[in-house]
């Protein structure tokens, strides 16, 4: 299904916010203004020997270990940060701490090696040679960089709103699970975060229109998984992750993604390569003489494949098989296997684990004038759409 061809409107955050916004930010103070807002910590560089930092407005340097403000500066221009034996160097100063935050006032942005980020920057000294850099920003701002990266911002607004709610729910759970860690997410895990360059006005509108809304089930945040295209039926989450046994994630038929590009696929792999890859699972010896689907679940997806080799026959789960052959080649667990000559041929439908919301199906439902609430009720039956935190 081709997406509606609406003209993309690029909305990039200004590097120089208005004087009014700056004054409001300074008067209110970033900490008090954002105290009630959930934040997300995004790892942007896992290990950097040094970096250059720019903030074109007032900012504070905070020792996160002692929770004290070390200094307040009118601005930082292309200042180098690097690890030192006694702490972290910022410009010409060395802060005697393993964890430092640079917090711009109000809505001023911080640039790291020339790339702009919202919120504050956490600098963690890993050892004498490397720093870890983490962008800490309000959850809603983070979502504005996720939604247009995960789906096409030209899709129907109600589809974008459904995606925003699902991404918010997923992130809330992630933040709760990662409380004891230095960061909650990275730029690619568990969702794609494109940052400021990826932001688009329609996606931002969808985030704003659904601000704070999440999916709950039996009093807890739902593990709101989503995927590109299901291929006809969404998957029972417990088939992929046995610990997840929740009614809204048992899978539903989906006839809305039939015309999605990449909905049907085919790939080939040589006998030799299949054998090599299966050996990573400790299975069989080369060559692999037989690959046979032995069980499918109610959605039609393969659950178990028998592997026949010179060392006998073993069984492998389709989830393991997908991981070892490559999840972007064996795009889903809904496939058939053929062996015409010295190659193994896989043909299937769907892309992704198939659990929860089917993005291409949601696009079609949006085109059919379904609301975000209706789209979510379809893919997560029984889940409750609520404001978080509850009033
Ligand atoms: Zn679908």
Tab-separated table of C-alpha atoms and ligand atoms in Angstrom:
chain	number	residue	atom	x	y	z
A	1	UNK	CA	0.000	0.000	0.000
A	2	UNK	CA	1.614	3.268	-1.013
A	3	UNK	CA	1.537	5.857	1.760
A	4	UNK	CA	-0.512	8.974	1.146
A	5	UNK	CA	1.717	11.449	-0.640
A	6	UNK	CA	1.468	14.454	1.591
A	7	UNK	CA	4.160	17.061	1.335
A	8	UNK	CA	6.706	16.519	4.086
A	9	UNK	CA	7.139	19.485	6.326
A	10	UNK	CA	10.467	19.617	8.061
A	11	UNK	CA	10.411	21.126	11.532
A	12	UNK	CA	13.821	21.424	13.030
A	13	UNK	CA	14.371	22.865	16.461
A	14	UNK	CA	16.033	26.257	16.270
A	15	UNK	CA	19.550	26.473	17.609
A	16	UNK	CA	18.686	29.942	18.843
A	17	UNK	CA	15.380	29.858	20.715
A	18	UNK	CA	13.479	33.060	21.242
A	19	UNK	CA	14.496	35.418	23.977
A	20	UNK	CA	11.109	34.863	25.628
A	21	UNK	CA	11.655	31.116	25.827
A	22	UNK	CA	15.113	31.655	27.238
A	23	UNK	CA	13.810	34.027	29.904
A	24	UNK	CA	11.066	31.602	30.863
A	25	UNK	CA	13.648	28.834	31.079
A	26	UNK	CA	15.990	30.916	33.206
A	27	UNK	CA	13.270	32.088	35.543
A	28	UNK	CA	11.742	28.675	36.017
A	29	UNK	CA	15.045	26.837	35.974
A	30	UNK	CA	15.358	23.650	33.932
A	31	UNK	CA	15.361	21.383	36.955
A	32	UNK	CA	12.108	22.723	38.415
A	33	UNK	CA	10.409	23.042	35.028
A	34	UNK	CA	11.151	19.441	34.170
A	35	UNK	CA	11.011	17.915	37.631
A	36	UNK	CA	7.640	16.310	36.992
A	37	UNK	CA	8.493	15.192	33.469
A	38	UNK	CA	9.729	11.694	32.757
A	39	UNK	CA	13.173	11.638	31.201
A	40	UNK	CA	14.964	9.162	28.975
A	41	UNK	CA	18.715	8.617	28.957
A	42	UNK	CA	19.941	7.879	25.418
A	43	UNK	CA	23.465	6.566	25.012
A	44	UNK	CA	24.870	8.511	22.058
A	45	UNK	CA	28.558	7.507	22.193
A	46	UNK	CA	29.553	4.310	24.073
A	47	UNK	CA	33.263	5.077	24.341
A	48	UNK	CA	34.928	8.297	23.214
A	49	UNK	CA	38.503	9.295	24.033
A	50	UNK	CA	37.344	12.918	23.807
A	51	UNK	CA	34.590	15.093	22.351
A	52	UNK	CA	33.846	18.750	21.621
A	53	UNK	CA	30.902	20.413	23.330
A	54	UNK	CA	29.043	23.595	22.399
A	55	UNK	CA	26.146	25.314	24.193
A	56	UNK	CA	25.335	28.757	22.804
A	57	UNK	CA	23.552	29.840	25.984
A	58	UNK	CA	23.803	29.553	29.757
A	59	UNK	CA	24.552	26.127	31.173
A	60	UNK	CA	25.459	24.498	34.429
A	61	UNK	CA	28.112	21.873	35.057
A	62	UNK	CA	26.884	19.440	37.684
A	63	UNK	CA	28.789	16.781	39.587
A	64	UNK	CA	26.295	13.919	39.358
A	65	UNK	CA	28.080	11.907	42.039
A	66	UNK	CA	27.738	14.654	44.642
A	67	UNK	CA	24.628	16.279	43.082
A	68	UNK	CA	26.317	19.685	43.300
A	69	UNK	CA	26.560	22.504	40.765
A	70	UNK	CA	30.259	22.908	40.009
A	71	UNK	CA	29.894	26.041	37.889
A	72	UNK	CA	27.457	28.108	35.849
A	73	UNK	CA	28.709	29.385	32.500
A	74	UNK	CA	27.261	31.929	30.039
A	75	UNK	CA	28.081	29.496	27.209
A	76	UNK	CA	30.469	26.782	26.041
A	77	UNK	CA	32.052	27.032	22.624
A	78	UNK	CA	33.720	23.957	21.102
A	79	UNK	CA	35.181	22.950	24.444
A	80	UNK	CA	36.991	19.649	24.685
A	81	UNK	CA	35.989	17.018	27.211
A	82	UNK	CA	38.244	14.076	28.018
A	83	UNK	CA	38.960	11.653	30.882
A	84	UNK	CA	41.706	12.497	33.357
A	85	UNK	CA	43.157	10.372	36.125
A	86	UNK	CA	41.480	12.572	38.734
A	87	UNK	CA	38.131	13.045	36.971
A	88	UNK	CA	36.729	14.637	33.806
A	89	UNK	CA	38.192	17.606	31.962
A	90	UNK	CA	35.697	20.163	30.599
A	91	UNK	CA	37.518	22.907	28.738
A	92	UNK	CA	40.366	24.024	30.965
A	93	UNK	CA	38.804	22.738	34.198
A	94	UNK	CA	39.057	19.260	35.650
A	95	UNK	CA	36.058	18.145	37.691
A	96	UNK	CA	36.930	15.602	40.342
A	97	UNK	CA	34.063	13.248	39.628
A	98	UNK	CA	33.368	10.139	37.558
A	99	UNK	CA	29.985	11.464	36.470
A	100	UNK	CA	29.356	14.994	35.242
A	101	UNK	CA	26.323	16.607	33.610
A	102	UNK	CA	26.264	19.645	31.351
A	103	UNK	CA	22.746	21.093	31.645
A	104	UNK	CA	21.781	23.899	29.247
A	105	UNK	CA	19.270	26.411	30.621
A	106	UNK	CA	15.739	26.370	29.260
A	107	UNK	CA	15.495	25.073	25.708
A	108	UNK	CA	19.085	25.705	24.672
A	109	UNK	CA	20.517	22.775	22.763
A	110	UNK	CA	23.840	21.068	23.341
A	111	UNK	CA	26.044	20.064	20.423
A	112	UNK	CA	28.372	17.071	20.746
A	113	UNK	CA	31.004	16.979	17.990
A	114	UNK	CA	28.702	19.275	16.021
A	115	UNK	CA	25.545	17.138	16.389
A	116	UNK	CA	22.759	18.861	18.338
A	117	UNK	CA	20.776	17.176	21.113
A	118	UNK	CA	17.920	18.201	23.358
A	119	UNK	CA	18.173	18.200	27.149
A	120	UNK	CA	21.348	17.614	29.132
A	121	UNK	CA	24.515	15.642	28.477
A	122	UNK	CA	25.747	13.084	31.013
A	123	UNK	CA	29.477	12.379	30.804
A	124	UNK	CA	30.664	9.193	32.477
A	125	UNK	CA	34.338	8.424	32.890
A	126	UNK	CA	34.789	4.739	31.972
A	127	UNK	CA	38.552	4.644	32.622
A	128	UNK	CA	41.675	6.755	31.992
A	129	UNK	CA	41.086	6.643	28.222
A	130	UNK	CA	37.360	6.700	27.515
A	131	UNK	CA	34.158	8.558	28.283
A	132	UNK	CA	30.586	7.376	27.754
A	133	UNK	CA	28.220	10.116	26.568
A	134	UNK	CA	24.504	10.028	27.310
A	135	UNK	CA	21.854	12.502	26.218
A	136	UNK	CA	19.196	12.960	28.918
A	137	UNK	CA	15.959	14.475	27.636
A	138	UNK	CA	12.231	14.603	28.411
A	139	UNK	CA	10.431	11.448	27.277
A	140	UNK	CA	8.078	13.389	25.005
A	141	UNK	CA	11.017	15.025	23.187
A	142	UNK	CA	12.660	11.638	22.747
A	143	UNK	CA	9.459	10.294	21.148
A	144	UNK	CA	9.532	13.085	18.558
A	145	UNK	CA	12.787	11.561	17.317
A	146	UNK	CA	11.461	7.982	17.451
A	147	UNK	CA	8.057	8.150	15.695
A	148	UNK	CA	9.296	9.536	12.326
A	149	UNK	CA	12.236	7.115	12.388
A	150	UNK	CA	10.088	4.071	13.055
A	151	UNK	CA	7.348	4.880	10.508
A	152	UNK	CA	6.655	7.155	7.533
A	153	UNK	CA	5.661	10.599	8.820
A	154	UNK	CA	3.349	11.026	5.790
A	155	UNK	CA	1.061	8.218	7.000
A	156	UNK	CA	-2.383	9.080	8.459
A	157	UNK	CA	-2.210	11.131	11.648
A	158	UNK	CA	-4.225	8.560	13.628
A	159	UNK	CA	-1.637	5.919	12.661
A	160	UNK	CA	1.157	8.222	13.845
A	161	UNK	CA	-0.736	8.784	17.097
A	162	UNK	CA	-1.102	5.014	17.623
A	163	UNK	CA	2.638	4.625	16.999
A	164	UNK	CA	3.402	7.444	19.469
A	165	UNK	CA	1.312	5.771	22.202
A	166	UNK	CA	2.935	2.398	21.594
A	167	UNK	CA	6.462	3.866	21.570
A	168	UNK	CA	5.705	5.841	24.754
A	169	UNK	CA	4.405	2.718	26.516
A	170	UNK	CA	7.388	0.691	25.403
A	171	UNK	CA	9.824	3.399	26.520
A	172	UNK	CA	8.145	3.824	29.914
A	173	UNK	CA	8.674	0.138	30.594
A	174	UNK	CA	12.239	0.347	29.357
A	175	UNK	CA	13.010	3.282	31.674
A	176	UNK	CA	11.542	1.399	34.637
A	177	UNK	CA	13.557	-1.719	33.824
A	178	UNK	CA	16.831	0.213	33.434
A	179	UNK	CA	16.713	2.174	36.679
A	180	UNK	CA	20.066	0.873	37.939
A	181	UNK	CA	21.955	1.438	34.681
A	182	UNK	CA	23.742	4.465	33.230
A	183	UNK	CA	21.369	4.688	30.252
A	184	UNK	CA	17.895	3.495	29.267
A	185	UNK	CA	18.186	3.185	25.486
A	186	UNK	CA	20.660	3.671	22.659
A	187	UNK	CA	20.045	5.304	19.287
A	188	UNK	CA	19.196	1.904	17.776
A	189	UNK	CA	17.947	-0.171	20.708
A	190	UNK	CA	15.214	-1.103	21.466
A	191	UNK	CA	13.718	1.446	19.059
A	192	UNK	CA	15.309	3.632	16.403
A	193	UNK	CA	15.966	7.196	17.563
A	194	UNK	CA	16.862	9.580	14.763
A	195	UNK	CA	17.301	12.615	17.002
A	196	UNK	CA	16.739	16.216	15.960
A	197	UNK	CA	17.535	15.695	12.242
A	198	UNK	CA	14.751	13.084	12.005
A	199	UNK	CA	12.009	15.187	13.598
A	200	UNK	CA	8.995	16.017	11.410
A	201	UNK	CA	6.044	18.237	12.209
A	202	UNK	CA	3.289	15.623	11.727
A	203	UNK	CA	5.063	13.109	13.950
A	204	UNK	CA	5.621	15.808	16.590
A	205	UNK	CA	1.913	16.678	16.350
A	206	UNK	CA	1.037	13.014	16.983
A	207	UNK	CA	3.290	12.946	20.051
A	208	UNK	CA	1.817	16.209	21.399
A	209	UNK	CA	-1.772	15.085	20.741
A	210	UNK	CA	-1.257	11.911	22.774
A	211	UNK	CA	1.046	13.377	25.448
A	212	UNK	CA	1.251	11.052	28.466
A	213	UNK	CA	-1.093	8.392	27.062
A	214	UNK	CA	-0.015	4.762	27.455
A	215	UNK	CA	-1.419	1.234	27.227
A	216	UNK	CA	-2.004	-0.631	30.479
A	217	UNK	CA	-3.185	-4.152	31.277
A	218	UNK	CA	-4.180	-5.388	34.724
A	219	UNK	CA	-2.642	-2.322	36.349
A	220	UNK	CA	0.740	-2.505	34.615
A	221	UNK	CA	2.285	-0.992	31.523
A	222	UNK	CA	1.744	-3.348	28.593
A	223	UNK	CA	4.878	-4.696	26.858
A	224	UNK	CA	3.695	-2.882	23.737
A	225	UNK	CA	5.766	-4.606	21.073
A	226	UNK	CA	5.309	-3.619	17.445
A	227	UNK	CA	6.739	-4.659	14.097
A	228	UNK	CA	6.863	-3.691	10.427
A	229	UNK	CA	4.393	-6.074	8.783
A	230	UNK	CA	2.766	-9.248	10.155
A	231	UNK	CA	1.874	-10.969	6.872
A	232	UNK	CA	-1.705	-11.925	7.785
A	233	UNK	CA	-1.819	-12.670	11.528
A	234	UNK	CA	0.055	-11.129	14.433
A	235	UNK	CA	2.067	-13.447	16.628
A	236	UNK	CA	1.363	-14.741	20.139
A	237	UNK	CA	4.055	-13.009	22.231
A	238	UNK	CA	4.564	-16.111	24.388
A	239	UNK	CA	5.854	-17.947	21.296
A	240	UNK	CA	8.691	-15.451	21.000
A	241	UNK	CA	9.194	-14.601	24.683
A	242	UNK	CA	7.739	-17.386	26.895
A	243	UNK	CA	7.635	-15.106	29.958
A	244	UNK	CA	5.113	-12.787	28.288
A	245	UNK	CA	1.676	-14.346	28.773
A	246	UNK	CA	-0.708	-11.415	28.446
A	247	UNK	CA	-4.115	-11.570	26.790
A	248	UNK	CA	-3.680	-8.419	24.613
A	249	UNK	CA	-0.582	-10.015	23.025
A	250	UNK	CA	-2.009	-13.379	21.940
A	251	UNK	CA	-2.255	-12.327	18.267
A	252	UNK	CA	-5.059	-11.234	15.955
A	253	UNK	CA	-5.804	-11.778	12.250
A	254	UNK	CA	-4.621	-8.832	10.137
A	255	UNK	CA	-5.798	-8.478	6.560
A	256	UNK	CA	-4.723	-4.865	6.340
A	257	UNK	CA	-1.063	-5.316	5.440
A	258	UNK	CA	-1.528	-7.596	2.417
A	259	UNK	CA	-0.312	-5.000	-0.065
A	260	UNK	CA	2.636	-3.829	1.983
A	261	UNK	CA	5.978	-3.776	0.170
A	262	UNK	CA	8.291	-6.434	1.576
A	263	UNK	CA	5.191	-8.257	2.864
A	264	UNK	CA	6.327	-11.293	0.853
A	265	UNK	CA	9.953	-12.252	0.456
A	266	UNK	CA	12.309	-14.959	-0.712
A	267	UNK	CA	15.948	-15.617	-0.034
A	268	UNK	CA	18.487	-18.269	-0.824
A	269	UNK	CA	21.489	-19.504	1.065
A	270	UNK	CA	24.067	-22.078	0.009
A	271	UNK	CA	24.156	-25.469	1.730
A	272	UNK	CA	27.629	-24.598	2.960
A	273	UNK	CA	26.583	-21.334	4.618
A	274	UNK	CA	23.464	-22.831	6.202
A	275	UNK	CA	25.651	-25.568	7.655
A	276	UNK	CA	28.189	-23.064	8.990
A	277	UNK	CA	25.525	-20.910	10.589
A	278	UNK	CA	23.676	-23.813	12.187
A	279	UNK	CA	26.918	-24.972	13.759
A	280	UNK	CA	26.824	-21.769	15.804
A	281	UNK	CA	23.846	-23.331	17.541
A	282	UNK	CA	25.853	-26.485	18.102
A	283	UNK	CA	23.662	-28.296	15.610
A	284	UNK	CA	24.672	-31.134	13.342
A	285	UNK	CA	27.656	-31.333	11.056
A	286	UNK	CA	28.087	-30.122	7.560
A	287	UNK	CA	26.536	-30.583	5.102
A	288	UNK	CA	22.951	-30.062	6.209
A	289	UNK	CA	20.983	-32.674	4.277
A	290	UNK	CA	17.499	-31.785	5.420
A	291	UNK	CA	15.591	-28.793	6.790
A	292	UNK	CA	11.969	-29.623	7.509
A	293	UNK	CA	9.195	-27.600	9.124
A	294	UNK	CA	7.753	-29.875	11.806
A	295	UNK	CA	5.359	-27.543	13.669
A	296	UNK	CA	3.435	-24.310	13.150
A	297	UNK	CA	1.399	-22.288	15.642
A	298	UNK	CA	-2.178	-21.033	15.346
A	299	UNK	CA	-1.055	-17.956	13.383
A	300	UNK	CA	0.615	-20.182	10.773
A	301	UNK	CA	4.146	-19.316	11.829
A	302	UNK	CA	6.786	-22.006	12.039
A	303	UNK	CA	7.690	-22.966	15.590
A	304	UNK	CA	10.123	-25.847	15.035
A	305	UNK	CA	12.414	-26.980	12.222
A	306	UNK	CA	14.144	-30.364	12.059
A	307	UNK	CA	17.779	-30.241	10.933
A	308	UNK	CA	19.159	-33.421	9.354
A	309	UNK	CA	22.895	-33.794	8.992
A	310	UNK	CA	25.591	-36.451	8.967
A	311	UNK	CA	25.355	-36.451	12.769
A	312	UNK	CA	21.628	-37.198	12.897
A	313	UNK	CA	18.490	-35.111	13.259
A	314	UNK	CA	18.010	-32.266	15.747
A	315	UNK	CA	15.287	-29.697	16.234
A	316	UNK	CA	15.724	-25.923	16.350
A	317	UNK	CA	13.155	-23.268	17.182
A	318	UNK	CA	12.234	-20.913	14.357
A	319	UNK	CA	13.214	-17.938	16.533
A	320	UNK	CA	16.729	-19.361	16.903
A	321	UNK	CA	16.862	-20.203	13.199
A	322	UNK	CA	15.897	-16.632	12.313
A	323	UNK	CA	18.546	-15.204	14.613
A	324	UNK	CA	21.292	-17.401	13.201
A	325	UNK	CA	20.420	-17.031	9.489
A	326	UNK	CA	19.908	-13.265	9.866
A	327	UNK	CA	16.648	-11.552	10.933
A	328	UNK	CA	16.665	-9.271	7.873
A	329	UNK	CA	17.029	-12.226	5.507
A	330	UNK	CA	14.710	-14.732	7.209
A	331	UNK	CA	12.413	-11.789	7.859
A	332	UNK	CA	9.780	-13.606	9.864
A	333	UNK	CA	8.996	-17.078	11.147
A	334	UNK	CA	6.171	-17.438	8.592
A	335	UNK	CA	7.943	-19.316	5.801
A	336	UNK	CA	8.257	-22.462	3.711
A	337	UNK	CA	11.543	-24.140	2.818
A	338	UNK	CA	12.590	-25.614	-0.523
A	339	UNK	CA	15.815	-27.333	-1.598
A	340	UNK	CA	15.917	-27.296	-5.408
A	341	UNK	CA	19.633	-28.065	-5.768
A	342	UNK	CA	22.650	-27.060	-3.697
A	343	UNK	CA	20.806	-24.083	-2.189
A	344	UNK	CA	18.217	-23.698	0.531
A	345	UNK	CA	15.355	-21.417	-0.503
A	346	UNK	CA	13.114	-19.703	2.047
A	347	UNK	CA	9.880	-18.014	1.017
A	348	UNK	CA	7.669	-16.225	3.477
A	349	UNK	CA	5.560	-13.284	4.510
A	350	UNK	CA	5.775	-10.590	7.163
A	351	UNK	CA	8.778	-8.739	8.556
A	352	UNK	CA	9.662	-8.710	12.213
A	353	UNK	CA	8.711	-10.793	15.219
A	354	UNK	CA	5.031	-10.182	14.440
A	355	UNK	CA	4.023	-9.286	18.018
A	356	UNK	CA	1.627	-6.424	18.770
A	357	UNK	CA	0.901	-3.581	16.382
A	358	UNK	CA	1.521	-4.262	12.657
A	359	UNK	CA	2.740	-0.899	11.328
A	360	UNK	CA	1.562	-1.439	7.745
A	361	UNK	CA	-1.778	-2.726	9.009
A	362	UNK	CA	-2.102	0.332	11.236
A	363	UNK	CA	-1.403	2.541	8.215
A	364	UNK	CA	-4.248	0.902	6.313
A	365	UNK	CA	-6.633	1.239	9.279
A	366	UNK	CA	-5.690	4.913	9.540
A	367	UNK	CA	-6.552	5.348	5.864
A	368	UNK	CA	-9.926	3.767	6.626
A	369	UNK	CA	-10.497	6.564	9.162
A	370	UNK	CA	-10.029	4.425	12.240
A	371	UNK	CA	-8.896	6.424	15.263
A	372	UNK	CA	-5.673	5.711	17.147
A	373	UNK	CA	-7.754	4.252	19.999
A	374	UNK	CA	-9.539	1.912	17.568
A	375	UNK	CA	-6.260	0.833	15.950
A	376	UNK	CA	-4.761	0.048	19.357
A	377	UNK	CA	-7.907	-1.765	20.524
A	378	UNK	CA	-7.608	-3.967	17.446
A	379	UNK	CA	-3.960	-4.944	17.865
A	380	UNK	CA	-3.944	-5.078	21.692
A	381	UNK	CA	-7.471	-6.341	22.567
A	382	UNK	CA	-8.294	-5.803	26.234
A	383	UNK	CA	-5.552	-3.243	26.886
A	384	UNK	CA	-6.576	0.024	28.517
A	385	UNK	CA	-5.580	3.414	27.066
A	386	UNK	CA	-4.896	5.777	29.979
A	387	UNK	CA	-3.090	8.946	30.989
A	388	UNK	CA	0.161	8.313	32.830
A	389	UNK	CA	0.632	9.063	35.623
A	390	UNK	CA	-3.000	8.488	36.479
A	391	UNK	CA	-4.742	11.634	37.746
B	1	LIG	ZN1	-0.487	-7.032	9.446
